[in-house]
PDB file of C-alpha atoms in Angstrom:
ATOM      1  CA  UNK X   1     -10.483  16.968 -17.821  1.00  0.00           C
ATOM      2  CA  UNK X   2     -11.967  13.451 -17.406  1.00  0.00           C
ATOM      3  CA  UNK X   3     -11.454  12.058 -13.557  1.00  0.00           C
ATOM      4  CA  UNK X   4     -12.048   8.850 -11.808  1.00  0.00           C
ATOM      5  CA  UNK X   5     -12.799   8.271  -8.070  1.00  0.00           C
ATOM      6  CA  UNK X   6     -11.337   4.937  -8.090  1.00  0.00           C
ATOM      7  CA  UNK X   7      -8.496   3.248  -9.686  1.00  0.00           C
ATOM      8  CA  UNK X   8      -9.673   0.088 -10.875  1.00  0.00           C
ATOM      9  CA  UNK X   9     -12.390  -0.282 -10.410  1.00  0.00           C
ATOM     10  CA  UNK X  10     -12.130  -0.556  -6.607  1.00  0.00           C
ATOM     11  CA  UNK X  11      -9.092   0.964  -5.130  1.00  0.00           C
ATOM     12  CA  UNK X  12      -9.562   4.392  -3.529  1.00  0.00           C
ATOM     13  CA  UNK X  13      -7.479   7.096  -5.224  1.00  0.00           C
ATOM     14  CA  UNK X  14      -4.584   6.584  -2.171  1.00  0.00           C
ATOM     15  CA  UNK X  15      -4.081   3.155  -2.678  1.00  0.00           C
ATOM     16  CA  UNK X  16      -4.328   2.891  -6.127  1.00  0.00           C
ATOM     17  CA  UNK X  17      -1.570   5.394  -6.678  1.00  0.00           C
ATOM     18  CA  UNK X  18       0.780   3.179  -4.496  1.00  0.00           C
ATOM     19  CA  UNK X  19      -0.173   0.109  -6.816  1.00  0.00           C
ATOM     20  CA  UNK X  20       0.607   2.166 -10.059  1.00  0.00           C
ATOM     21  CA  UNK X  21       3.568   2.935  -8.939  1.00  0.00           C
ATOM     22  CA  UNK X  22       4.918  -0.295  -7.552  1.00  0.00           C
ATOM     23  CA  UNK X  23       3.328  -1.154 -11.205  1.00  0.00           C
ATOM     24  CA  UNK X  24       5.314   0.987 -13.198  1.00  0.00           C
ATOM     25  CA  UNK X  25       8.586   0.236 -11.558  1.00  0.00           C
ATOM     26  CA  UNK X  26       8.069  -3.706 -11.959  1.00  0.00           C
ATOM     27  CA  UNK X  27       6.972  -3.286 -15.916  1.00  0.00           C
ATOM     28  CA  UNK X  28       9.928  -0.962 -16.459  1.00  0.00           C
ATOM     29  CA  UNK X  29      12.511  -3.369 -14.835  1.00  0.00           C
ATOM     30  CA  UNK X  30      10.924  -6.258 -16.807  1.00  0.00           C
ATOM     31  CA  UNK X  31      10.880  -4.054 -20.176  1.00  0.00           C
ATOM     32  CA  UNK X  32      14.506  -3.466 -19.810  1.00  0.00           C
ATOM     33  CA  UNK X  33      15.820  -6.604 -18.354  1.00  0.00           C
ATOM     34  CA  UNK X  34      13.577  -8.633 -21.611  1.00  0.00           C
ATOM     35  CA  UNK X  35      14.929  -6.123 -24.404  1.00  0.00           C
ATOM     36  CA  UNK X  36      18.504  -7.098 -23.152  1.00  0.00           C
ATOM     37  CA  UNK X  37      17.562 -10.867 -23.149  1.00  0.00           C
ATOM     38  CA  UNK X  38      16.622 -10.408 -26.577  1.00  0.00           C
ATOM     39  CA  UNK X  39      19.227  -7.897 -27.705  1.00  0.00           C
ATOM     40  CA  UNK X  40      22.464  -8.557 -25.960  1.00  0.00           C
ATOM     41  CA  UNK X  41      24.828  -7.128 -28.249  1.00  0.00           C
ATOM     42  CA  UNK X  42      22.919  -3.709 -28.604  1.00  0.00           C
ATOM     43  CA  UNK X  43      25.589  -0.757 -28.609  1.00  0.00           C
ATOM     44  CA  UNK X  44      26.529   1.434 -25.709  1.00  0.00           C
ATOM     45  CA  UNK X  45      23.997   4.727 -26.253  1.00  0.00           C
ATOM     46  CA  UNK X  46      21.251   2.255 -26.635  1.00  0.00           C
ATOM     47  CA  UNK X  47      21.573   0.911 -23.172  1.00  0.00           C
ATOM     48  CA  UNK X  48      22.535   3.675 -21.603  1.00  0.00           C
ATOM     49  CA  UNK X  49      19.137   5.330 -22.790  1.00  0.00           C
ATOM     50  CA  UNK X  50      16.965   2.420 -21.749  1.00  0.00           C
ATOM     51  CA  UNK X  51      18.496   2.857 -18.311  1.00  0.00           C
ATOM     52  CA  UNK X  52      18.370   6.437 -17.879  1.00  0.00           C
ATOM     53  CA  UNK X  53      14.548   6.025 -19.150  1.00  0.00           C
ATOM     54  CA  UNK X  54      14.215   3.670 -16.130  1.00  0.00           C
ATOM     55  CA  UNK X  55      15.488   5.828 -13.958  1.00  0.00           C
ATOM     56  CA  UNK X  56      13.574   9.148 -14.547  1.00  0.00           C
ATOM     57  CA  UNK X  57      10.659   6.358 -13.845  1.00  0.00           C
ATOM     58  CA  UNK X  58      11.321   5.034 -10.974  1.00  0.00           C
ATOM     59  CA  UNK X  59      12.304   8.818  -9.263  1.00  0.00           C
ATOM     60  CA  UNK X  60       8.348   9.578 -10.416  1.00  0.00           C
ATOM     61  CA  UNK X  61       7.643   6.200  -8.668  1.00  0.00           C
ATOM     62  CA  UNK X  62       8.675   7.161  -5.661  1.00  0.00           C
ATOM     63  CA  UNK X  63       7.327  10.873  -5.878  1.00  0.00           C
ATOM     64  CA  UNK X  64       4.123   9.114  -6.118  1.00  0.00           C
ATOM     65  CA  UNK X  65       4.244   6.900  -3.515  1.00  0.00           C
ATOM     66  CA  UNK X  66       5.833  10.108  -1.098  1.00  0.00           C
ATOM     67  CA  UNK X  67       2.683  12.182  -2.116  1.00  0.00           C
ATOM     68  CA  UNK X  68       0.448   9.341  -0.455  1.00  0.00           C
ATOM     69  CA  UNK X  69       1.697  10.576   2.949  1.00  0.00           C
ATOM     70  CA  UNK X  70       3.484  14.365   2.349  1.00  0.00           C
ATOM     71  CA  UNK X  71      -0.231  15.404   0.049  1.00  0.00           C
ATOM     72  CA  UNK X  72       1.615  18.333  -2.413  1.00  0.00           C
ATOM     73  CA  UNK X  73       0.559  18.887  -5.680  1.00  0.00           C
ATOM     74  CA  UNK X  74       4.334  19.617  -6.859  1.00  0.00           C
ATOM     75  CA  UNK X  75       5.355  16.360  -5.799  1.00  0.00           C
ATOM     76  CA  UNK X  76       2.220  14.472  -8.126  1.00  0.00           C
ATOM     77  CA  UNK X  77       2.549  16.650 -11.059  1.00  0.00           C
ATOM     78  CA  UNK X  78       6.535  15.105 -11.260  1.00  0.00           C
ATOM     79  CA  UNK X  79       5.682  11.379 -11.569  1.00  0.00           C
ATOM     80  CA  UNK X  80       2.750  12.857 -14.023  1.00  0.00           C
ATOM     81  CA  UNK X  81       5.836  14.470 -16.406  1.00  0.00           C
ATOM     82  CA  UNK X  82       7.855  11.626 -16.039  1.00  0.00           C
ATOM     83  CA  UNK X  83       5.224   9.312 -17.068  1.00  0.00           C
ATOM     84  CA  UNK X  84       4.423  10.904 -20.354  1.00  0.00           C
ATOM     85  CA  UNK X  85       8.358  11.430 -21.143  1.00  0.00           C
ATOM     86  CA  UNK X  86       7.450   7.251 -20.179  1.00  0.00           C
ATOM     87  CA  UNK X  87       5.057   6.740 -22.999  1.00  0.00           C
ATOM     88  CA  UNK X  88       6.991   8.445 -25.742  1.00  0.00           C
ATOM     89  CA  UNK X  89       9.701   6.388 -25.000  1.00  0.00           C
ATOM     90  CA  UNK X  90       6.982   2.927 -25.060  1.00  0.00           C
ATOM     91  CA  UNK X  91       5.731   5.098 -28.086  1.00  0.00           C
ATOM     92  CA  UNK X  92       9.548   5.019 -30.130  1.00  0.00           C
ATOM     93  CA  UNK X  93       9.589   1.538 -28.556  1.00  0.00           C
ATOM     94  CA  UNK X  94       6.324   0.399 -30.429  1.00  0.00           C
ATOM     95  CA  UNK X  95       7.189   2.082 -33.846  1.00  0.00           C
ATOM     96  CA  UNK X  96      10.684   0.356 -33.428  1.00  0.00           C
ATOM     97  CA  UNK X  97       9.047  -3.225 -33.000  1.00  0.00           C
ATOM     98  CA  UNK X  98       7.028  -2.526 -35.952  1.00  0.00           C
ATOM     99  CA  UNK X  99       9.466  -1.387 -38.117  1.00  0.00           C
ATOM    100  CA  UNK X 100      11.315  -4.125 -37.209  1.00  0.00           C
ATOM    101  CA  UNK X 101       8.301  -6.890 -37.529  1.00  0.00           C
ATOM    102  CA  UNK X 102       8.138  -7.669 -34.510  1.00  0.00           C
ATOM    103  CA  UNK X 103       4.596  -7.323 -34.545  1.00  0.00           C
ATOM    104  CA  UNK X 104       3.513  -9.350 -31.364  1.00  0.00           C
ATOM    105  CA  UNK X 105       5.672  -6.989 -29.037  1.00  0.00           C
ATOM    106  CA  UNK X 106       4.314  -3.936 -30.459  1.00  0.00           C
ATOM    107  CA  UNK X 107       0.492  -5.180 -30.268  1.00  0.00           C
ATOM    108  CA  UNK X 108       1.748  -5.860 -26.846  1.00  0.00           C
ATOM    109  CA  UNK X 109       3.271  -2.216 -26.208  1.00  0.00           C
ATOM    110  CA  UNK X 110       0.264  -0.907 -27.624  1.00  0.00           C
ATOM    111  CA  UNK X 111      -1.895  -2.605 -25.182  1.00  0.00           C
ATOM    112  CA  UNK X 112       0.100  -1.018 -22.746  1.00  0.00           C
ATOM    113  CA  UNK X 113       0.289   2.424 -24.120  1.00  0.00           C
ATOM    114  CA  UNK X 114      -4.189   2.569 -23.254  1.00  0.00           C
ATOM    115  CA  UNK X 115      -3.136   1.180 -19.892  1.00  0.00           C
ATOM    116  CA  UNK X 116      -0.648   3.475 -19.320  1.00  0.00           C
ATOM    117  CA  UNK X 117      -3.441   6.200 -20.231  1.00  0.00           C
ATOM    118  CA  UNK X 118      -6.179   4.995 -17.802  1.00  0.00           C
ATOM    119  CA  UNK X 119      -3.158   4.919 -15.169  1.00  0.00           C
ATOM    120  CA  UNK X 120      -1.861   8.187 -16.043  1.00  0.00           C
ATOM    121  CA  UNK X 121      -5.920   9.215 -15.809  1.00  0.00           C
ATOM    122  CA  UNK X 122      -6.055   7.695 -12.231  1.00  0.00           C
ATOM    123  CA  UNK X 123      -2.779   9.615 -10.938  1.00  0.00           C
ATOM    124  CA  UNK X 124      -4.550  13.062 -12.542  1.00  0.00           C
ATOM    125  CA  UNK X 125      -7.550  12.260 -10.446  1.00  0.00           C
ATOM    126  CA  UNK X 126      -5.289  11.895  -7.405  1.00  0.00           C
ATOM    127  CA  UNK X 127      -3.494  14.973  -8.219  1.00  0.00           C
ATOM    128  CA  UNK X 128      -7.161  17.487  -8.398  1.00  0.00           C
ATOM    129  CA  UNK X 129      -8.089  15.505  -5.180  1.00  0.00           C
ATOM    130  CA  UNK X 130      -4.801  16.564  -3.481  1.00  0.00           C
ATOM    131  CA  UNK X 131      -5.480  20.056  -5.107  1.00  0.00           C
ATOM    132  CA  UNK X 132      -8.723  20.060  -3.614  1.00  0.00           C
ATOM    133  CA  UNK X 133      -7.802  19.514  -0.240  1.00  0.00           C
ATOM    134  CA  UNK X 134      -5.154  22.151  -0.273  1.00  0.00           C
ATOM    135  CA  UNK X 135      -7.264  24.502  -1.254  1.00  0.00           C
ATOM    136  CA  UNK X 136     -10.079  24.028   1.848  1.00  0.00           C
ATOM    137  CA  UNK X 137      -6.634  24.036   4.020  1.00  0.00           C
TER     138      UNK X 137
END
C-alpha cells in the first residue's frame, strides 16, 4: 500500500494527523450547517442522517487526535472506517448534486472526494508507523 512520510508536504506524520482531524470536523460542520442554509425545509430522516453522519465523524476525529498521545493501532484504524463510511456519504452527496444540477457543488465535492483520499493516505501512513513502533516494543 502506497505511504507518505509527511502530510503535506511538510507536516510530520503526528502533526499532520491532528490537522486532518481538526480538518475534517470543521468541513463536516460547514457541509451540514450550508446544506441546511440551502435546504431548510428538508424532511425529518434527511437531517437526522446528515447529523448522525457528522457524528460518526467527529468520534473518528477525536480517535485520531487520542492516538497522537495513547499510539494504538485499534484506536487509528476507527477514524480510518469512519472516514470511508465519510466518503460514501460525500460520494451519495455528489451524485445527489448532479442529479439535481447542481453542478458547481458536485465539482466541488469531487474536489474533495481526491482530498479526502490523500488525507485518508496520510492517516494510513500514520497508522503502519504506529504499527511499526509496536512491533520493536
Amino acid at each position: 500500500m502506497f505511504t507518505v512520510d509527511n502530510c503535506c508536504f511538510f507536516f510530520p506524520l503526528k502533526w499532520g494527523v491532528f490537522v486532518i482531524a481538526i480538518f475534517h470536523v470543521v468541513c463536516g460542520s460547514f457541509a451540514v450547517a450550508a446544506h441546511y442554509v440551502h435546504h431548510p425545509d428538508d424532511i425529518k430522516w434527511e437531517i437526522y442522517l446528515n447529523l448522525s453522519f457528522l457524528i460518526i465523524q467527529i468520534i473518528g476525529c477525536i480517535l485520531l487526535i487520542v492516538s497522537i498521545w495513547v499510539k494504538k493501532s485499534r484506536i487509528v484504524i476507527c477514524f480510518l472506517i469512519t472516514n470511508i463510511i465519510f466518503m460514501i456519504w460525500v460520494l451519495a452527496a455528489t451524485i445527489y448534486c448532479f442529479l439535481e444540477k447542481e453542478y458547481f457543488v458536485g465539482v466541488v465535492l469531487i474536489f474533495f472526494i481526491f482530498l479526502y483520499i490523500y488525507l485518508w493516505v496520510c492517516v494510513f501512513s500514520w497508522l503502519m508507523e504506529i504499527r511499526q513502533n509496536e512491533k520493536e516494543k
